[in-house]
């Protein structure tokens, strides 16, 4: 027995020595990683201490963690707030619409782009689709307001010219249009950027698979389905897991800009989401602990969704955790 323990200790020491030697051997690469680790610790782990604010009555000037303890008081207030039901509904609906529409469209775009054989045309389409991503929502919202304007806006003018509408539509002035405008503008801005990883996955597919499929008599759509999409399926599932895990993380910048920083009261019933609610009620009104409680609720739900999606994905052998 003692001999076995001695062998285990010697084995662990050998592994430790091997790790140290490997670390020293790759010290130049390790130094490149250290800044990222420091960044994560400072901006991701240390701020987690602030979670305790959700269970306290924090006031400006209080030392973090030393405020009066109130337990679940802020959570009770959050769930009893009649506005929170509307906020949660808007968050879930907008996020689900984005997931159901804006997640598969970049996949289809990448697959269709792969079918273009003309290199210059392919590059041109890629470049055009990427450009909106680099426009901030401050500038993007201004362009969209002009584009969908009631007064001589390009969209309303085109719809009237085609005889589809008699009077201009106030797209950003009516709440019932906002969900679709949020989904559509997000798709316009992020389509090309979100397709990059799928395009990269497609380029790694062995071309001999397509040649073998042609010999077997497979058509273009058969090759797209059974080779292209099937080959990038692990990537699709991986990104779907991350998308589900971020279900309650709506685009704060987008919502704020499209609603003029929540200044348009007519849109609030359809546009107010958890992120804007935390900003408007928690930060503007200096209810910091209340805002922390709302943010913690959102984070816990996102973690549960991520774990649930990963559990389902494990049945296909594509789990990430």
mmCIF file of C-alpha atoms in Angstrom:
data_model
loop_
_atom_site.group_PDB
_atom_site.id
_atom_site.type_symbol
_atom_site.label_atom_id
_atom_site.label_comp_id
_atom_site.label_asym_id
_atom_site.label_seq_id
_atom_site.Cartn_x
_atom_site.Cartn_y
_atom_site.Cartn_z
ATOM 1 C CA UNK A 1 0.000 0.000 0.000
ATOM 2 C CA UNK A 2 2.792 2.413 0.928
ATOM 3 C CA UNK A 3 4.545 1.528 -2.318
ATOM 4 C CA UNK A 4 1.417 2.426 -4.285
ATOM 5 C CA UNK A 5 1.122 5.784 -2.481
ATOM 6 C CA UNK A 6 4.804 6.487 -3.197
ATOM 7 C CA UNK A 7 4.241 5.725 -6.893
ATOM 8 C CA UNK A 8 1.231 8.065 -6.986
ATOM 9 C CA UNK A 9 3.240 10.860 -5.347
ATOM 10 C CA UNK A 10 6.135 10.393 -7.743
ATOM 11 C CA UNK A 11 3.698 10.452 -10.672
ATOM 12 C CA UNK A 12 2.071 13.682 -9.463
ATOM 13 C CA UNK A 13 5.496 15.261 -8.943
ATOM 14 C CA UNK A 14 6.470 14.252 -12.462
ATOM 15 C CA UNK A 15 3.314 15.873 -13.838
ATOM 16 C CA UNK A 16 4.009 19.025 -11.833
ATOM 17 C CA UNK A 17 7.577 19.189 -13.131
ATOM 18 C CA UNK A 18 6.302 18.632 -16.648
ATOM 19 C CA UNK A 19 3.789 21.464 -16.265
ATOM 20 C CA UNK A 20 6.457 23.861 -14.950
ATOM 21 C CA UNK A 21 8.880 22.919 -17.722
ATOM 22 C CA UNK A 22 6.162 23.318 -20.337
ATOM 23 C CA UNK A 23 5.201 26.710 -18.902
ATOM 24 C CA UNK A 24 8.813 27.917 -18.991
ATOM 25 C CA UNK A 25 9.262 26.540 -22.498
ATOM 26 C CA UNK A 26 6.227 28.515 -23.701
ATOM 27 C CA UNK A 27 6.872 31.598 -21.557
ATOM 28 C CA UNK A 28 6.610 33.923 -24.579
ATOM 29 C CA UNK A 29 3.138 32.597 -25.376
ATOM 30 C CA UNK A 30 2.084 32.661 -21.717
ATOM 31 C CA UNK A 31 3.020 36.334 -21.479
ATOM 32 C CA UNK A 32 0.586 37.044 -24.324
ATOM 33 C CA UNK A 33 -2.226 35.391 -22.346
ATOM 34 C CA UNK A 34 -1.529 37.092 -19.002
ATOM 35 C CA UNK A 35 -3.009 40.526 -20.014
ATOM 36 C CA UNK A 36 -6.259 38.811 -21.030
ATOM 37 C CA UNK A 37 -6.388 36.927 -17.732
ATOM 38 C CA UNK A 38 -5.822 40.168 -15.807
ATOM 39 C CA UNK A 39 -8.549 41.873 -17.853
ATOM 40 C CA UNK A 40 -11.030 39.078 -17.061
ATOM 41 C CA UNK A 41 -10.187 39.163 -13.360
ATOM 42 C CA UNK A 42 -10.565 42.959 -13.103
ATOM 43 C CA UNK A 43 -13.669 43.417 -15.258
ATOM 44 C CA UNK A 44 -15.468 40.075 -14.823
ATOM 45 C CA UNK A 45 -14.611 38.492 -11.473
ATOM 46 C CA UNK A 46 -13.999 41.443 -9.135
ATOM 47 C CA UNK A 47 -17.308 43.151 -10.092
ATOM 48 C CA UNK A 48 -19.134 39.962 -9.042
ATOM 49 C CA UNK A 49 -18.657 41.221 -5.480
ATOM 50 C CA UNK A 50 -21.283 43.813 -6.326
ATOM 51 C CA UNK A 51 -23.956 41.082 -6.400
ATOM 52 C CA UNK A 52 -24.263 41.565 -2.636
ATOM 53 C CA UNK A 53 -25.802 44.989 -3.335
ATOM 54 C CA UNK A 54 -28.995 43.241 -4.457
ATOM 55 C CA UNK A 55 -29.528 42.099 -0.860
ATOM 56 C CA UNK A 56 -28.646 45.429 0.769
ATOM 57 C CA UNK A 57 -29.892 49.030 0.777
ATOM 58 C CA UNK A 58 -26.898 50.637 -0.907
ATOM 59 C CA UNK A 59 -26.511 54.403 -0.797
ATOM 60 C CA UNK A 60 -23.858 56.571 -2.403
ATOM 61 C CA UNK A 61 -20.964 56.890 0.016
ATOM 62 C CA UNK A 62 -21.418 53.441 1.523
ATOM 63 C CA UNK A 63 -18.414 51.152 1.472
ATOM 64 C CA UNK A 64 -19.247 48.216 -0.850
ATOM 65 C CA UNK A 65 -20.655 45.349 1.178
ATOM 66 C CA UNK A 66 -21.218 47.411 4.328
ATOM 67 C CA UNK A 67 -24.717 48.714 3.588
ATOM 68 C CA UNK A 68 -27.829 47.793 5.578
ATOM 69 C CA UNK A 69 -28.935 44.209 4.894
ATOM 70 C CA UNK A 70 -32.511 43.877 3.585
ATOM 71 C CA UNK A 71 -32.529 40.311 2.222
ATOM 72 C CA UNK A 72 -34.974 39.696 -0.642
ATOM 73 C CA UNK A 73 -36.790 43.017 -0.253
ATOM 74 C CA UNK A 74 -35.729 44.353 -3.655
ATOM 75 C CA UNK A 75 -36.670 41.097 -5.382
ATOM 76 C CA UNK A 76 -40.133 41.268 -3.802
ATOM 77 C CA UNK A 77 -40.498 44.833 -5.041
ATOM 78 C CA UNK A 78 -39.252 43.826 -8.488
ATOM 79 C CA UNK A 79 -41.711 40.962 -8.933
ATOM 80 C CA UNK A 80 -44.601 42.969 -7.481
ATOM 81 C CA UNK A 81 -43.988 45.930 -9.806
ATOM 82 C CA UNK A 82 -46.836 45.881 -12.377
ATOM 83 C CA UNK A 83 -44.474 47.349 -14.997
ATOM 84 C CA UNK A 84 -42.034 44.456 -14.658
ATOM 85 C CA UNK A 85 -44.463 42.019 -16.297
ATOM 86 C CA UNK A 86 -44.561 44.233 -19.388
ATOM 87 C CA UNK A 87 -40.778 44.642 -19.308
ATOM 88 C CA UNK A 88 -40.239 40.884 -19.069
ATOM 89 C CA UNK A 89 -42.729 40.264 -21.887
ATOM 90 C CA UNK A 90 -40.974 42.738 -24.180
ATOM 91 C CA UNK A 91 -37.565 41.272 -23.360
ATOM 92 C CA UNK A 92 -38.636 37.686 -24.055
ATOM 93 C CA UNK A 93 -40.604 38.498 -27.221
ATOM 94 C CA UNK A 94 -37.874 40.637 -28.815
ATOM 95 C CA UNK A 95 -35.172 38.108 -27.902
ATOM 96 C CA UNK A 96 -37.201 35.144 -29.195
ATOM 97 C CA UNK A 97 -37.972 36.931 -32.461
ATOM 98 C CA UNK A 98 -34.290 37.747 -32.907
ATOM 99 C CA UNK A 99 -33.340 34.137 -32.185
ATOM 100 C CA UNK A 100 -35.970 32.644 -34.499
ATOM 101 C CA UNK A 101 -35.280 35.060 -37.379
ATOM 102 C CA UNK A 102 -31.836 36.600 -36.975
ATOM 103 C CA UNK A 103 -30.055 33.385 -35.978
ATOM 104 C CA UNK A 104 -30.889 31.206 -39.023
ATOM 105 C CA UNK A 105 -30.709 34.000 -41.628
ATOM 106 C CA UNK A 106 -26.887 34.427 -41.357
ATOM 107 C CA UNK A 107 -26.546 30.648 -41.792
ATOM 108 C CA UNK A 108 -28.659 30.749 -44.953
ATOM 109 C CA UNK A 109 -26.718 33.804 -46.136
ATOM 110 C CA UNK A 110 -23.373 32.030 -45.608
ATOM 111 C CA UNK A 111 -24.560 28.898 -47.426
ATOM 112 C CA UNK A 112 -25.942 30.889 -50.353
ATOM 113 C CA UNK A 113 -22.780 32.999 -50.506
ATOM 114 C CA UNK A 114 -20.751 29.804 -50.745
ATOM 115 C CA UNK A 115 -22.644 28.902 -53.912
ATOM 116 C CA UNK A 116 -21.457 32.054 -55.720
ATOM 117 C CA UNK A 117 -18.525 31.138 -57.954
ATOM 118 C CA UNK A 118 -17.631 34.662 -59.121
ATOM 119 C CA UNK A 119 -14.947 35.747 -56.615
ATOM 120 C CA UNK A 120 -15.274 39.514 -57.108
ATOM 121 C CA UNK A 121 -19.046 39.387 -56.742
ATOM 122 C CA UNK A 122 -18.683 37.221 -53.656
ATOM 123 C CA UNK A 123 -16.203 39.611 -52.044
ATOM 124 C CA UNK A 124 -18.376 42.605 -52.899
ATOM 125 C CA UNK A 125 -21.449 41.093 -51.263
ATOM 126 C CA UNK A 126 -19.428 40.146 -48.178
ATOM 127 C CA UNK A 127 -17.985 43.645 -47.832
ATOM 128 C CA UNK A 128 -21.386 45.322 -48.218
ATOM 129 C CA UNK A 129 -22.948 43.002 -45.644
ATOM 130 C CA UNK A 130 -20.153 43.668 -43.111
ATOM 131 C CA UNK A 131 -20.247 47.469 -43.295
ATOM 132 C CA UNK A 132 -23.362 48.160 -41.131
ATOM 133 C CA UNK A 133 -21.738 46.348 -38.190
ATOM 134 C CA UNK A 134 -19.102 49.076 -37.927
ATOM 135 C CA UNK A 135 -21.720 51.829 -37.734
ATOM 136 C CA UNK A 136 -22.634 52.762 -34.174
ATOM 137 C CA UNK A 137 -26.283 52.637 -33.185
ATOM 138 C CA UNK A 138 -26.156 56.406 -32.647
ATOM 139 C CA UNK A 139 -25.402 56.937 -36.343
ATOM 140 C CA UNK A 140 -27.428 53.916 -37.452
ATOM 141 C CA UNK A 141 -30.575 55.109 -35.681
ATOM 142 C CA UNK A 142 -30.275 58.532 -37.323
ATOM 143 C CA UNK A 143 -30.015 56.919 -40.751
ATOM 144 C CA UNK A 144 -32.977 54.642 -40.018
ATOM 145 C CA UNK A 145 -35.126 57.549 -38.812
ATOM 146 C CA UNK A 146 -34.486 59.339 -42.112
ATOM 147 C CA UNK A 147 -35.018 56.175 -44.135
ATOM 148 C CA UNK A 148 -38.374 55.362 -42.476
ATOM 149 C CA UNK A 149 -39.457 58.972 -42.002
ATOM 150 C CA UNK A 150 -43.085 59.916 -42.518
ATOM 151 C CA UNK A 151 -41.994 63.011 -44.434
ATOM 152 C CA UNK A 152 -40.466 61.848 -47.715
ATOM 153 C CA UNK A 153 -38.818 58.774 -46.185
ATOM 154 C CA UNK A 154 -37.513 56.311 -48.782
ATOM 155 C CA UNK A 155 -39.588 53.394 -47.459
ATOM 156 C CA UNK A 156 -42.892 55.252 -47.247
ATOM 157 C CA UNK A 157 -42.300 56.883 -50.641
ATOM 158 C CA UNK A 158 -41.624 53.483 -52.220
ATOM 159 C CA UNK A 159 -44.689 51.868 -50.599
ATOM 160 C CA UNK A 160 -46.906 54.724 -51.764
ATOM 161 C CA UNK A 161 -45.465 54.594 -55.265
ATOM 162 C CA UNK A 162 -46.276 50.868 -55.431
ATOM 163 C CA UNK A 163 -49.814 51.530 -54.212
ATOM 164 C CA UNK A 164 -49.377 49.364 -51.092
ATOM 165 C CA UNK A 165 -50.314 52.161 -48.688
ATOM 166 C CA UNK A 166 -52.328 55.366 -48.992
ATOM 167 C CA UNK A 167 -50.786 57.289 -46.104
ATOM 168 C CA UNK A 168 -47.249 57.202 -44.730
ATOM 169 C CA UNK A 169 -46.697 54.827 -41.792
ATOM 170 C CA UNK A 170 -45.038 56.134 -38.636
ATOM 171 C CA UNK A 171 -42.785 53.081 -38.157
ATOM 172 C CA UNK A 172 -40.941 54.432 -35.118
ATOM 173 C CA UNK A 173 -43.965 56.184 -33.648
ATOM 174 C CA UNK A 174 -46.301 53.246 -33.019
ATOM 175 C CA UNK A 175 -45.536 50.589 -30.444
ATOM 176 C CA UNK A 176 -47.107 47.748 -32.421
ATOM 177 C CA UNK A 177 -44.402 48.136 -35.082
ATOM 178 C CA UNK A 178 -41.471 48.344 -32.692
ATOM 179 C CA UNK A 179 -40.819 44.612 -32.140
ATOM 180 C CA UNK A 180 -40.481 44.024 -35.867
ATOM 181 C CA UNK A 181 -38.448 47.179 -36.367
ATOM 182 C CA UNK A 182 -36.047 46.035 -33.613
ATOM 183 C CA UNK A 183 -35.650 42.628 -35.254
ATOM 184 C CA UNK A 184 -35.322 44.029 -38.778
ATOM 185 C CA UNK A 185 -32.799 46.740 -37.931
ATOM 186 C CA UNK A 186 -30.704 44.278 -35.900
ATOM 187 C CA UNK A 187 -30.700 41.898 -38.875
ATOM 188 C CA UNK A 188 -29.628 44.726 -41.206
ATOM 189 C CA UNK A 189 -26.760 45.704 -38.933
ATOM 190 C CA UNK A 190 -25.416 42.281 -37.899
ATOM 191 C CA UNK A 191 -26.226 39.934 -40.806
ATOM 192 C CA UNK A 192 -22.812 40.033 -42.447
ATOM 193 C CA UNK A 193 -20.861 40.029 -39.191
ATOM 194 C CA UNK A 194 -22.786 37.070 -37.736
ATOM 195 C CA UNK A 195 -22.227 35.079 -40.911
ATOM 196 C CA UNK A 196 -18.409 35.287 -40.677
ATOM 197 C CA UNK A 197 -17.993 32.266 -38.432
ATOM 198 C CA UNK A 198 -20.290 30.173 -40.652
ATOM 199 C CA UNK A 199 -18.385 31.234 -43.766
ATOM 200 C CA UNK A 200 -15.131 30.262 -42.042
ATOM 201 C CA UNK A 201 -16.577 26.854 -41.130
ATOM 202 C CA UNK A 202 -17.734 26.287 -44.693
ATOM 203 C CA UNK A 203 -14.293 27.060 -46.117
ATOM 204 C CA UNK A 204 -12.821 24.247 -43.996
ATOM 205 C CA UNK A 205 -15.035 21.598 -45.628
ATOM 206 C CA UNK A 206 -13.101 19.151 -47.800
ATOM 207 C CA UNK A 207 -13.983 19.878 -51.448
ATOM 208 C CA UNK A 208 -13.650 16.189 -52.264
ATOM 209 C CA UNK A 209 -16.945 15.621 -50.475
ATOM 210 C CA UNK A 210 -18.715 17.769 -53.069
ATOM 211 C CA UNK A 211 -16.956 15.948 -55.909
ATOM 212 C CA UNK A 212 -17.980 12.580 -54.486
ATOM 213 C CA UNK A 213 -21.568 13.802 -54.134
ATOM 214 C CA UNK A 214 -21.616 14.942 -57.773
ATOM 215 C CA UNK A 215 -20.433 11.509 -58.873
ATOM 216 C CA UNK A 216 -23.315 9.999 -56.870
ATOM 217 C CA UNK A 217 -25.729 12.299 -58.697
ATOM 218 C CA UNK A 218 -26.447 14.762 -55.902
ATOM 219 C CA UNK A 219 -27.875 18.116 -56.995
ATOM 220 C CA UNK A 220 -26.953 21.557 -55.683
ATOM 221 C CA UNK A 221 -29.572 21.615 -52.928
ATOM 222 C CA UNK A 222 -28.704 18.070 -51.870
ATOM 223 C CA UNK A 223 -25.047 19.081 -51.501
ATOM 224 C CA UNK A 224 -26.013 22.178 -49.556
ATOM 225 C CA UNK A 225 -28.141 20.161 -47.134
ATOM 226 C CA UNK A 226 -26.171 16.938 -46.735
ATOM 227 C CA UNK A 227 -22.638 18.370 -46.955
ATOM 228 C CA UNK A 228 -22.501 22.102 -46.250
ATOM 229 C CA UNK A 229 -25.105 22.374 -43.504
ATOM 230 C CA UNK A 230 -24.305 18.951 -42.053
ATOM 231 C CA UNK A 231 -20.605 19.824 -41.829
ATOM 232 C CA UNK A 232 -21.166 23.109 -40.003
ATOM 233 C CA UNK A 233 -23.855 21.689 -37.696
ATOM 234 C CA UNK A 234 -21.514 21.546 -34.638
ATOM 235 C CA UNK A 235 -20.792 25.258 -35.128
ATOM 236 C CA UNK A 236 -24.509 26.003 -35.483
ATOM 237 C CA UNK A 237 -25.354 24.123 -32.283
ATOM 238 C CA UNK A 238 -22.515 25.798 -30.377
ATOM 239 C CA UNK A 239 -23.650 29.295 -31.343
ATOM 240 C CA UNK A 240 -27.287 28.376 -30.693
ATOM 241 C CA UNK A 241 -26.352 27.423 -27.128
ATOM 242 C CA UNK A 242 -24.683 30.807 -26.625
ATOM 243 C CA UNK A 243 -27.682 32.568 -28.181
ATOM 244 C CA UNK A 244 -30.118 30.822 -25.833
ATOM 245 C CA UNK A 245 -27.827 31.616 -22.905
ATOM 246 C CA UNK A 246 -28.101 35.314 -23.803
ATOM 247 C CA UNK A 247 -31.842 35.274 -24.341
ATOM 248 C CA UNK A 248 -32.567 38.091 -21.871
ATOM 249 C CA UNK A 249 -29.629 40.214 -23.054
ATOM 250 C CA UNK A 250 -31.330 42.525 -25.501
ATOM 251 C CA UNK A 251 -29.285 45.112 -27.375
ATOM 252 C CA UNK A 252 -29.301 48.039 -24.935
ATOM 253 C CA UNK A 253 -27.715 50.499 -27.390
ATOM 254 C CA UNK A 254 -30.205 49.609 -30.104
ATOM 255 C CA UNK A 255 -33.283 49.985 -27.909
ATOM 256 C CA UNK A 256 -32.085 53.251 -26.396
ATOM 257 C CA UNK A 257 -31.296 54.836 -29.752
ATOM 258 C CA UNK A 258 -34.430 53.664 -31.554
ATOM 259 C CA UNK A 259 -36.574 55.089 -28.745
ATOM 260 C CA UNK A 260 -34.611 58.361 -28.391
ATOM 261 C CA UNK A 261 -33.179 57.166 -25.068
ATOM 262 C CA UNK A 262 -36.623 55.975 -23.945
ATOM 263 C CA UNK A 263 -37.911 59.512 -24.490
ATOM 264 C CA UNK A 264 -40.729 58.300 -26.755
ATOM 265 C CA UNK A 265 -43.479 57.411 -24.265
ATOM 266 C CA UNK A 266 -45.629 55.854 -27.003
ATOM 267 C CA UNK A 267 -43.034 53.104 -27.483
ATOM 268 C CA UNK A 268 -42.420 52.300 -23.830
ATOM 269 C CA UNK A 269 -45.125 49.607 -23.557
ATOM 270 C CA UNK A 270 -43.425 47.686 -26.375
ATOM 271 C CA UNK A 271 -39.793 48.795 -26.119
ATOM 272 C CA UNK A 272 -38.974 48.815 -22.407
ATOM 273 C CA UNK A 273 -36.793 45.754 -21.710
ATOM 274 C CA UNK A 274 -34.881 44.628 -18.623
ATOM 275 C CA UNK A 275 -31.695 46.485 -19.598
ATOM 276 C CA UNK A 276 -33.495 49.800 -20.201
ATOM 277 C CA UNK A 277 -35.674 49.229 -17.133
ATOM 278 C CA UNK A 278 -32.576 48.826 -14.953
ATOM 279 C CA UNK A 279 -31.106 51.994 -16.447
ATOM 280 C CA UNK A 280 -34.309 54.025 -16.206
ATOM 281 C CA UNK A 281 -35.608 52.936 -12.794
ATOM 282 C CA UNK A 282 -32.463 51.734 -11.062
ATOM 283 C CA UNK A 283 -29.800 54.195 -12.167
ATOM 284 C CA UNK A 284 -31.677 57.376 -13.110
ATOM 285 C CA UNK A 285 -33.643 57.233 -9.860
ATOM 286 C CA UNK A 286 -30.531 56.195 -7.873
ATOM 287 C CA UNK A 287 -32.114 52.895 -6.763
ATOM 288 C CA UNK A 288 -28.844 51.033 -7.100
ATOM 289 C CA UNK A 289 -29.752 47.960 -5.051
ATOM 290 C CA UNK A 290 -33.011 47.603 -6.960
ATOM 291 C CA UNK A 291 -31.076 47.749 -10.244
ATOM 292 C CA UNK A 292 -28.635 45.130 -8.928
ATOM 293 C CA UNK A 293 -31.547 42.837 -8.045
ATOM 294 C CA UNK A 294 -33.027 43.161 -11.551
ATOM 295 C CA UNK A 295 -29.631 42.523 -13.136
ATOM 296 C CA UNK A 296 -28.999 39.496 -10.904
ATOM 297 C CA UNK A 297 -32.400 38.044 -11.822
ATOM 298 C CA UNK A 298 -31.563 38.377 -15.511
ATOM 299 C CA UNK A 299 -28.122 36.785 -15.061
ATOM 300 C CA UNK A 300 -29.515 33.802 -13.111
ATOM 301 C CA UNK A 301 -32.173 33.149 -15.772
ATOM 302 C CA UNK A 302 -29.533 33.365 -18.523
ATOM 303 C CA UNK A 303 -27.292 30.870 -16.709
ATOM 304 C CA UNK A 304 -30.188 28.430 -16.276
ATOM 305 C CA UNK A 305 -31.068 28.767 -19.969
ATOM 306 C CA UNK A 306 -27.428 28.201 -20.933
ATOM 307 C CA UNK A 307 -27.172 25.053 -18.808
ATOM 308 C CA UNK A 308 -30.499 23.783 -20.142
ATOM 309 C CA UNK A 309 -29.496 24.382 -23.765
ATOM 310 C CA UNK A 310 -26.141 22.715 -23.152
ATOM 311 C CA UNK A 311 -27.898 19.715 -21.594
ATOM 312 C CA UNK A 312 -30.072 19.323 -24.665
ATOM 313 C CA UNK A 313 -27.051 19.748 -26.940
ATOM 314 C CA UNK A 314 -25.181 17.030 -25.032
ATOM 315 C CA UNK A 315 -27.570 14.518 -26.538
ATOM 316 C CA UNK A 316 -26.102 15.390 -29.946
ATOM 317 C CA UNK A 317 -22.540 15.298 -28.630
ATOM 318 C CA UNK A 318 -22.037 19.062 -29.014
ATOM 319 C CA UNK A 319 -22.109 20.271 -25.412
ATOM 320 C CA UNK A 320 -19.687 23.071 -24.469
ATOM 321 C CA UNK A 321 -19.716 22.775 -20.668
#
